[in-house]
């Protein structure tokens, strides 16, 4: 029983660590507002460079292939 509890505790900790901590609101080239919580997946889906998107959300560049950063939103962590 102890091993089961330890395994569940480890699984819960992994899930908590993998939760997104920040969301970014981006404006698409078509003018739609998109909420992004996973930059890698978003970049893969929209053929964008992860480095360029990182620069975009940090404010180093104003746009990336027509995408613009609107806001950064911290997400609430679950207990």
Tab-separated table of C-alpha atoms in Angstrom, residues 19-44:
chain	number	residue	atom	x	y	z
A	19	UNK	CA	1.052	22.248	-16.005
A	20	UNK	CA	1.474	25.424	-18.024
A	21	UNK	CA	2.413	28.397	-15.821
A	22	UNK	CA	1.893	31.145	-18.386
A	23	UNK	CA	-0.371	31.783	-21.352
A	24	UNK	CA	0.290	34.207	-24.183
A	25	UNK	CA	-2.356	36.006	-26.186
A	26	UNK	CA	-1.248	36.373	-29.793
A	27	UNK	CA	-2.846	38.186	-32.695
A	28	UNK	CA	-2.818	36.077	-35.848
A	29	UNK	CA	-2.074	37.506	-39.305
A	30	UNK	CA	-5.841	37.213	-39.981
A	31	UNK	CA	-6.641	39.329	-36.898
A	32	UNK	CA	-7.832	36.522	-34.590
A	33	UNK	CA	-6.742	36.440	-30.944
A	34	UNK	CA	-5.250	33.072	-29.984
A	35	UNK	CA	-4.359	31.893	-26.464
A	36	UNK	CA	-1.168	29.825	-26.398
A	37	UNK	CA	-0.124	27.664	-23.431
A	38	UNK	CA	2.367	25.410	-25.216
A	39	UNK	CA	4.868	27.279	-27.381
A	40	UNK	CA	6.462	24.171	-28.923
A	41	UNK	CA	3.139	22.739	-30.116
A	42	UNK	CA	1.973	26.144	-31.350
A	43	UNK	CA	5.198	26.671	-33.306
A	44	UNK	CA	4.993	23.202	-34.848
